[in-house]
PDB file of C-alpha atoms in Angstrom:
ATOM      1  CA  GLY A   9      90.690  76.670  92.624  1.00  0.00           C
ATOM      2  CA  LEU A  10      88.289  79.657  92.858  1.00  0.00           C
ATOM      3  CA  VAL A  11      89.590  82.996  93.089  1.00  0.00           C
ATOM      4  CA  PHE A  12      87.760  85.878  95.173  1.00  0.00           C
ATOM      5  CA  THR A  13      88.615  89.574  95.279  1.00  0.00           C
ATOM      6  CA  GLY A  14      87.909  91.658  98.398  1.00  0.00           C
ATOM      7  CA  THR A  15      88.258  95.411  99.139  1.00  0.00           C
ATOM      8  CA  VAL A  16      89.912  96.849 102.341  1.00  0.00           C
ATOM      9  CA  ALA A  17      89.172 100.349 103.342  1.00  0.00           C
ATOM     10  CA  PRO A  18      92.016 101.780 105.501  1.00  0.00           C
ATOM     11  CA  TYR A  19      91.422 103.237 108.679  1.00  0.00           C
ATOM     12  CA  GLY A  20      93.831 106.490 108.080  1.00  0.00           C
ATOM     13  CA  HIS A  21      96.032 108.411 105.306  1.00  0.00           C
ATOM     14  CA  HIS A  22      99.431 106.723 106.563  1.00  0.00           C
ATOM     15  CA  VAL A  23      98.626 102.866 107.815  1.00  0.00           C
ATOM     16  CA  SER A  24      99.923  99.460 107.936  1.00  0.00           C
ATOM     17  CA  ILE A  25      97.079  97.108 106.394  1.00  0.00           C
ATOM     18  CA  ILE A  26      97.941  93.451 107.113  1.00  0.00           C
ATOM     19  CA  ALA A  27      95.386  91.155 105.511  1.00  0.00           C
ATOM     20  CA  ARG A  28      95.247  87.174 106.239  1.00  0.00           C
ATOM     21  CA  VAL A  29      92.402  84.442 106.055  1.00  0.00           C
ATOM     22  CA  PRO A  30      91.994  82.910 109.348  1.00  0.00           C
ATOM     23  CA  ALA A  31      91.963  78.955 109.622  1.00  0.00           C
ATOM     24  CA  GLY A  32      88.834  77.167 109.255  1.00  0.00           C
ATOM     25  CA  VAL A  33      86.504  79.988 107.948  1.00  0.00           C
ATOM     26  CA  VAL A  34      85.441  78.284 104.767  1.00  0.00           C
ATOM     27  CA  GLN A  35      85.188  74.376 103.873  1.00  0.00           C
ATOM     28  CA  ASP A  36      85.365  72.167 100.678  1.00  0.00           C
ATOM     29  CA  THR A  37      82.862  70.157  99.752  1.00  0.00           C
ATOM     30  CA  ASN A  38      84.047  67.281 102.009  1.00  0.00           C
ATOM     31  CA  GLY A  39      83.613  69.429 105.087  1.00  0.00           C
ATOM     32  CA  ASN A  40      87.326  70.228 105.503  1.00  0.00           C
ATOM     33  CA  GLY A  41      88.112  73.657 106.954  1.00  0.00           C
ATOM     34  CA  ASN A  42      90.851  75.652 105.197  1.00  0.00           C
ATOM     35  CA  ALA A  43      94.379  76.081 106.907  1.00  0.00           C
ATOM     36  CA  GLU A  44      95.252  79.791 107.750  1.00  0.00           C
ATOM     37  CA  SER A  45      96.613  81.733 104.938  1.00  0.00           C
ATOM     38  CA  ALA A  46      99.890  83.479 104.772  1.00  0.00           C
ATOM     39  CA  VAL A  47      99.979  87.410 106.047  1.00  0.00           C
ATOM     40  CA  LYS A  48     100.213  89.977 103.417  1.00  0.00           C
ATOM     41  CA  SER A  49     101.374  93.370 104.724  1.00  0.00           C
ATOM     42  CA  ILE A  50     100.741  96.721 102.775  1.00  0.00           C
ATOM     43  CA  ILE A  51     101.897 100.374 103.777  1.00  0.00           C
ATOM     44  CA  PHE A  52      98.899 102.663 102.661  1.00  0.00           C
ATOM     45  CA  ASP A  53     100.241 106.179 102.494  1.00  0.00           C
ATOM     46  CA  ASN A  54      98.526 109.206 100.454  1.00  0.00           C
ATOM     47  CA  ILE A  55      99.807 112.062 102.220  1.00  0.00           C
ATOM     48  CA  SER A  56     102.460 114.195 100.426  1.00  0.00           C
ATOM     49  CA  PRO A  57     106.045 114.645 101.842  1.00  0.00           C
ATOM     50  CA  LEU A  58     106.320 118.067 103.442  1.00  0.00           C
ATOM     51  CA  VAL A  59     109.730 120.092 103.766  1.00  0.00           C
ATOM     52  CA  THR A  60     109.870 120.489 107.492  1.00  0.00           C
ATOM     53  CA  ALA A  61     113.069 122.752 107.594  1.00  0.00           C
ATOM     54  CA  LEU A  62     115.173 124.744 105.380  1.00  0.00           C
ATOM     55  CA  THR A  63     118.204 125.737 106.882  1.00  0.00           C
ATOM     56  CA  THR A  64     121.995 127.322 106.623  1.00  0.00           C
ATOM     57  CA  ASP A  65     124.520 127.295 109.386  1.00  0.00           C
ATOM     58  CA  VAL A  66     124.605 131.073 109.640  1.00  0.00           C
ATOM     59  CA  ALA A  67     122.363 133.720 109.230  1.00  0.00           C
ATOM     60  CA  ILE A  68     124.654 136.268 107.619  1.00  0.00           C
ATOM     61  CA  THR A  69     128.130 135.176 106.101  1.00  0.00           C
ATOM     62  CA  ASN A  70     131.018 136.493 104.226  1.00  0.00           C
ATOM     63  CA  VAL A  71     131.727 133.046 102.443  1.00  0.00           C
ATOM     64  CA  ALA A  72     130.132 132.065  99.292  1.00  0.00           C
ATOM     65  CA  PRO A  73     128.987 129.827  98.068  1.00  0.00           C
ATOM     66  CA  LEU A  74     126.888 128.427 101.097  1.00  0.00           C
ATOM     67  CA  ASP A  75     125.173 125.240 102.136  1.00  0.00           C
ATOM     68  CA  VAL A  76     121.340 124.886 102.542  1.00  0.00           C
ATOM     69  CA  THR A  77     120.053 122.005 104.070  1.00  0.00           C
ATOM     70  CA  VAL A  78     116.307 120.678 103.123  1.00  0.00           C
ATOM     71  CA  THR A  79     114.773 118.170 105.581  1.00  0.00           C
ATOM     72  CA  PHE A  80     111.488 116.443 104.707  1.00  0.00           C
ATOM     73  CA  ASN A  81     109.191 114.763 107.129  1.00  0.00           C
ATOM     74  CA  GLU A  82     109.617 110.992 105.532  1.00  0.00           C
ATOM     75  CA  ASN A  83     111.908 109.437 103.214  1.00  0.00           C
ATOM     76  CA  ILE A  84     111.676 110.451  99.776  1.00  0.00           C
ATOM     77  CA  LEU A  85     112.684 108.959  96.250  1.00  0.00           C
ATOM     78  CA  ASP A  86     116.254 110.234  95.761  1.00  0.00           C
ATOM     79  CA  SER A  87     115.704 110.416  91.872  1.00  0.00           C
ATOM     80  CA  THR A  88     112.771 112.891  92.475  1.00  0.00           C
ATOM     81  CA  PHE A  89     114.717 115.624  94.118  1.00  0.00           C
ATOM     82  CA  LEU A  90     117.046 117.672  91.954  1.00  0.00           C
ATOM     83  CA  TYR A  91     119.272 120.495  93.219  1.00  0.00           C
ATOM     84  CA  THR A  92     117.298 122.694  90.569  1.00  0.00           C
ATOM     85  CA  ASP A  93     114.290 122.292  92.832  1.00  0.00           C
ATOM     86  CA  LEU A  94     115.962 124.807  95.318  1.00  0.00           C
ATOM     87  CA  LYS A  95     114.681 128.241  94.392  1.00  0.00           C
ATOM     88  CA  ALA A  96     116.496 131.339  95.628  1.00  0.00           C
ATOM     89  CA  THR A  97     115.999 134.911  95.050  1.00  0.00           C
ATOM     90  CA  GLY A  98     119.623 136.420  95.227  1.00  0.00           C
ATOM     91  CA  GLY A  99     121.268 133.103  94.438  1.00  0.00           C
ATOM     92  CA  THR A 100     121.340 130.028  92.224  1.00  0.00           C
ATOM     93  CA  ALA A 101     121.668 126.461  93.186  1.00  0.00           C
ATOM     94  CA  LEU A 102     124.931 124.633  92.125  1.00  0.00           C
ATOM     95  CA  ASN A 103     125.093 121.278  90.749  1.00  0.00           C
ATOM     96  CA  SER A 104     125.806 119.870  94.223  1.00  0.00           C
ATOM     97  CA  LEU A 105     123.315 117.805  96.050  1.00  0.00           C
ATOM     98  CA  ALA A 106     124.232 115.539  99.109  1.00  0.00           C
ATOM     99  CA  LYS A 107     121.930 113.213 101.146  1.00  0.00           C
ATOM    100  CA  VAL A 108     122.995 113.403 104.632  1.00  0.00           C
ATOM    101  CA  THR A 109     120.301 111.417 106.490  1.00  0.00           C
ATOM    102  CA  ALA A 110     117.377 109.190 105.842  1.00  0.00           C
ATOM    103  CA  THR A 111     115.170 112.481 105.028  1.00  0.00           C
ATOM    104  CA  ALA A 112     117.627 115.252 104.722  1.00  0.00           C
ATOM    105  CA  TYR A 113     119.627 116.617 102.008  1.00  0.00           C
ATOM    106  CA  THR A 114     122.454 119.384 101.554  1.00  0.00           C
ATOM    107  CA  LEU A 115     122.915 121.573  98.550  1.00  0.00           C
ATOM    108  CA  VAL A 116     125.515 124.539  97.538  1.00  0.00           C
ATOM    109  CA  GLN A 117     123.623 127.704  96.607  1.00  0.00           C
ATOM    110  CA  SER A 118     125.826 130.407  94.899  1.00  0.00           C
ATOM    111  CA  LEU A 119     124.995 133.862  95.726  1.00  0.00           C
ATOM    112  CA  ASP A 120     124.034 135.803  92.519  1.00  0.00           C
ATOM    113  CA  GLY A 121     125.615 133.120  90.621  1.00  0.00           C
ATOM    114  CA  ALA A 122     129.344 134.689  91.750  1.00  0.00           C
ATOM    115  CA  SER A 123     132.370 132.460  91.147  1.00  0.00           C
ATOM    116  CA  ALA A 124     134.841 131.954  93.697  1.00  0.00           C
ATOM    117  CA  GLY A 125     137.269 134.636  91.715  1.00  0.00           C
ATOM    118  CA  ASP A 126     134.667 137.199  92.486  1.00  0.00           C
ATOM    119  CA  LEU A 127     135.262 136.967  96.410  1.00  0.00           C
ATOM    120  CA  LEU A 128     131.514 138.015  96.925  1.00  0.00           C
ATOM    121  CA  GLY A 129     131.212 138.601 100.664  1.00  0.00           C
ATOM    122  CA  SER A 130     134.919 139.597 101.293  1.00  0.00           C
ATOM    123  CA  THR A 131     133.102 142.701 102.964  1.00  0.00           C
ATOM    124  CA  VAL A 132     130.040 142.840 104.355  1.00  0.00           C
ATOM    125  CA  ALA A 133     127.633 146.083 105.799  1.00  0.00           C
ATOM    126  CA  VAL A 134     124.360 145.793 107.294  1.00  0.00           C
ATOM    127  CA  ASP A 135     122.280 148.657 108.558  1.00  0.00           C
ATOM    128  CA  GLY A 136     118.269 148.851 108.627  1.00  0.00           C
ATOM    129  CA  ARG A 137     116.639 146.968 105.608  1.00  0.00           C
ATOM    130  CA  PHE A 138     120.198 147.064 103.494  1.00  0.00           C
ATOM    131  CA  MET A 139     122.861 144.818 103.190  1.00  0.00           C
ATOM    132  CA  PHE A 140     126.012 145.456 100.967  1.00  0.00           C
ATOM    133  CA  ALA A 141     128.093 142.522 100.105  1.00  0.00           C
ATOM    134  CA  GLY A 142     131.391 143.558  98.020  1.00  0.00           C
ATOM    135  CA  ALA A 143     132.965 141.414  95.309  1.00  0.00           C
ATOM    136  CA  PRO A 144     136.316 143.138  94.839  1.00  0.00           C
ATOM    137  CA  GLY A 145     137.567 140.199  92.434  1.00  0.00           C
ATOM    138  CA  ALA A 146     134.858 141.306  89.835  1.00  0.00           C
ATOM    139  CA  ASN A 147     134.627 144.887  91.078  1.00  0.00           C
ATOM    140  CA  SER A 148     131.167 144.747  91.838  1.00  0.00           C
ATOM    141  CA  LEU A 149     128.868 145.109  94.779  1.00  0.00           C
ATOM    142  CA  SER A 150     125.615 143.170  95.473  1.00  0.00           C
ATOM    143  CA  ILE A 151     122.882 145.318  97.262  1.00  0.00           C
ATOM    144  CA  TYR A 152     120.336 143.284  99.396  1.00  0.00           C
ATOM    145  CA  VAL A 153     117.059 144.535 100.853  1.00  0.00           C
ATOM    146  CA  TYR A 154     115.243 142.761 103.801  1.00  0.00           C
ATOM    147  CA  ASP A 155     111.444 142.485 102.978  1.00  0.00           C
ATOM    148  CA  ALA A 156     108.708 140.058 104.422  1.00  0.00           C
ATOM    149  CA  GLY A 157     111.292 138.054 106.320  1.00  0.00           C
ATOM    150  CA  LEU A 158     113.410 137.357 103.567  1.00  0.00           C
ATOM    151  CA  TRP A 159     117.070 138.976 102.165  1.00  0.00           C
ATOM    152  CA  GLY A 160     116.843 139.791  98.273  1.00  0.00           C
ATOM    153  CA  VAL A 161     118.984 141.211  95.801  1.00  0.00           C
ATOM    154  CA  SER A 162     117.724 144.548  94.617  1.00  0.00           C
ATOM    155  CA  GLN A 163     120.811 145.893  92.598  1.00  0.00           C
ATOM    156  CA  THR A 164     124.043 144.850  91.362  1.00  0.00           C
ATOM    157  CA  ALA A 165     126.500 147.880  90.809  1.00  0.00           C
ATOM    158  CA  ILE A 166     129.663 146.966  88.658  1.00  0.00           C
ATOM    159  CA  THR A 167     132.680 149.423  88.318  1.00  0.00           C
ATOM    160  CA  ALA A 168     135.503 148.897  85.607  1.00  0.00           C
ATOM    161  CA  SER A 169     138.537 148.393  87.995  1.00  0.00           C
ATOM    162  CA  GLY A 170     140.002 149.545  91.539  1.00  0.00           C
ATOM    163  CA  ASN A 171     138.938 146.640  93.795  1.00  0.00           C
ATOM    164  CA  TYR A 172     135.539 148.428  94.096  1.00  0.00           C
ATOM    165  CA  GLY A 173     133.766 146.701  96.862  1.00  0.00           C
ATOM    166  CA  SER A 174     137.013 145.727  99.051  1.00  0.00           C
ATOM    167  CA  ALA A 175     135.783 148.424 101.682  1.00  0.00           C
ATOM    168  CA  LEU A 176     132.297 149.186 102.899  1.00  0.00           C
ATOM    169  CA  ASP A 177     130.691 151.077 105.870  1.00  0.00           C
ATOM    170  CA  MET A 178     127.236 152.282 106.057  1.00  0.00           C
ATOM    171  CA  ASP A 179     125.387 154.494 108.614  1.00  0.00           C
ATOM    172  CA  SER A 180     121.774 155.205 108.658  1.00  0.00           C
ATOM    173  CA  GLN A 181     120.761 156.677 104.984  1.00  0.00           C
ATOM    174  CA  TRP A 182     124.216 156.511 103.591  1.00  0.00           C
ATOM    175  CA  ALA A 183     126.707 153.949 102.307  1.00  0.00           C
ATOM    176  CA  VAL A 184     130.289 154.233 101.160  1.00  0.00           C
ATOM    177  CA  VAL A 185     131.934 151.761  98.809  1.00  0.00           C
ATOM    178  CA  GLY A 186     135.625 151.841  98.542  1.00  0.00           C
ATOM    179  CA  ALA A 187     137.756 151.034  95.400  1.00  0.00           C
ATOM    180  CA  PRO A 188     141.292 151.804  96.764  1.00  0.00           C
ATOM    181  CA  THR A 189     143.243 150.759  93.626  1.00  0.00           C
ATOM    182  CA  ASP A 190     141.477 153.117  91.123  1.00  0.00           C
ATOM    183  CA  SER A 191     143.881 155.526  90.267  1.00  0.00           C
ATOM    184  CA  SER A 192     144.805 157.303  93.686  1.00  0.00           C
ATOM    185  CA  GLY A 193     141.763 155.812  95.195  1.00  0.00           C
ATOM    186  CA  ALA A 194     138.119 156.216  95.065  1.00  0.00           C
ATOM    187  CA  ALA A 195     134.867 156.142  97.156  1.00  0.00           C
ATOM    188  CA  TYR A 196     131.312 155.892  95.791  1.00  0.00           C
ATOM    189  CA  ILE A 197     128.717 157.226  98.119  1.00  0.00           C
ATOM    190  CA  TYR A 198     124.883 155.972  97.939  1.00  0.00           C
ATOM    191  CA  LEU A 199     121.608 157.253  99.202  1.00  0.00           C
ATOM    192  CA  LEU A 200     119.443 154.643 100.992  1.00  0.00           C
ATOM    193  CA  THR A 201     115.683 155.348 100.408  1.00  0.00           C
ATOM    194  CA  GLY A 202     113.013 153.123 100.522  1.00  0.00           C
ATOM    195  CA  THR A 203     114.213 149.877  99.005  1.00  0.00           C
ATOM    196  CA  THR A 204     116.669 151.792  96.508  1.00  0.00           C
ATOM    197  CA  ALA A 205     120.262 152.739  96.651  1.00  0.00           C
ATOM    198  CA  THR A 206     121.173 155.808  94.613  1.00  0.00           C
ATOM    199  CA  LEU A 207     124.633 156.912  93.612  1.00  0.00           C
ATOM    200  CA  ALA A 208     124.941 160.409  94.892  1.00  0.00           C
ATOM    201  CA  SER A 209     128.587 161.137  94.670  1.00  0.00           C
ATOM    202  CA  THR A 210     132.153 159.897  93.731  1.00  0.00           C
TER     203      THR A 210
END
């Protein structure tokens, strides 16, 4: 039989196109009209998927790692979304990705690449643009600065021992970090200026 090719122009960017040939529109050489064809349905979609929400359960926490939920405006191919696609300042996405709905995925993000033994977030203090998060298991401290709507790590301080970071306090332009098991105990005093925390005294 004869084969004809036609062109269909979609009415929009995301539409269902239904193609068919009605009965009796053509005739053979004996005058017989055609029977109606089967229906062919095609989804036309040339709109890129969008991330409609990037959320966590809390705005501030002393628990690490933490979950981040990514929600898209439509279904995506699971194989195209990887945990490494989550980019973060002050943290690293771990190899954990779970699909929770048809369009939402939950990833686990580790703050500053910290391990569970570091106990990052055991102590947290916030004042103005600064947030201190202690990790006494690693004798370290992560210093965050709030800028342009985001918290980002600006400095990481580490000492040799003493459970440094197990006690924190902040007031205006000063911050105190305790290391209670360092010899007879120690306190580190930081001066906060601009986006920098400078060790002023121990």
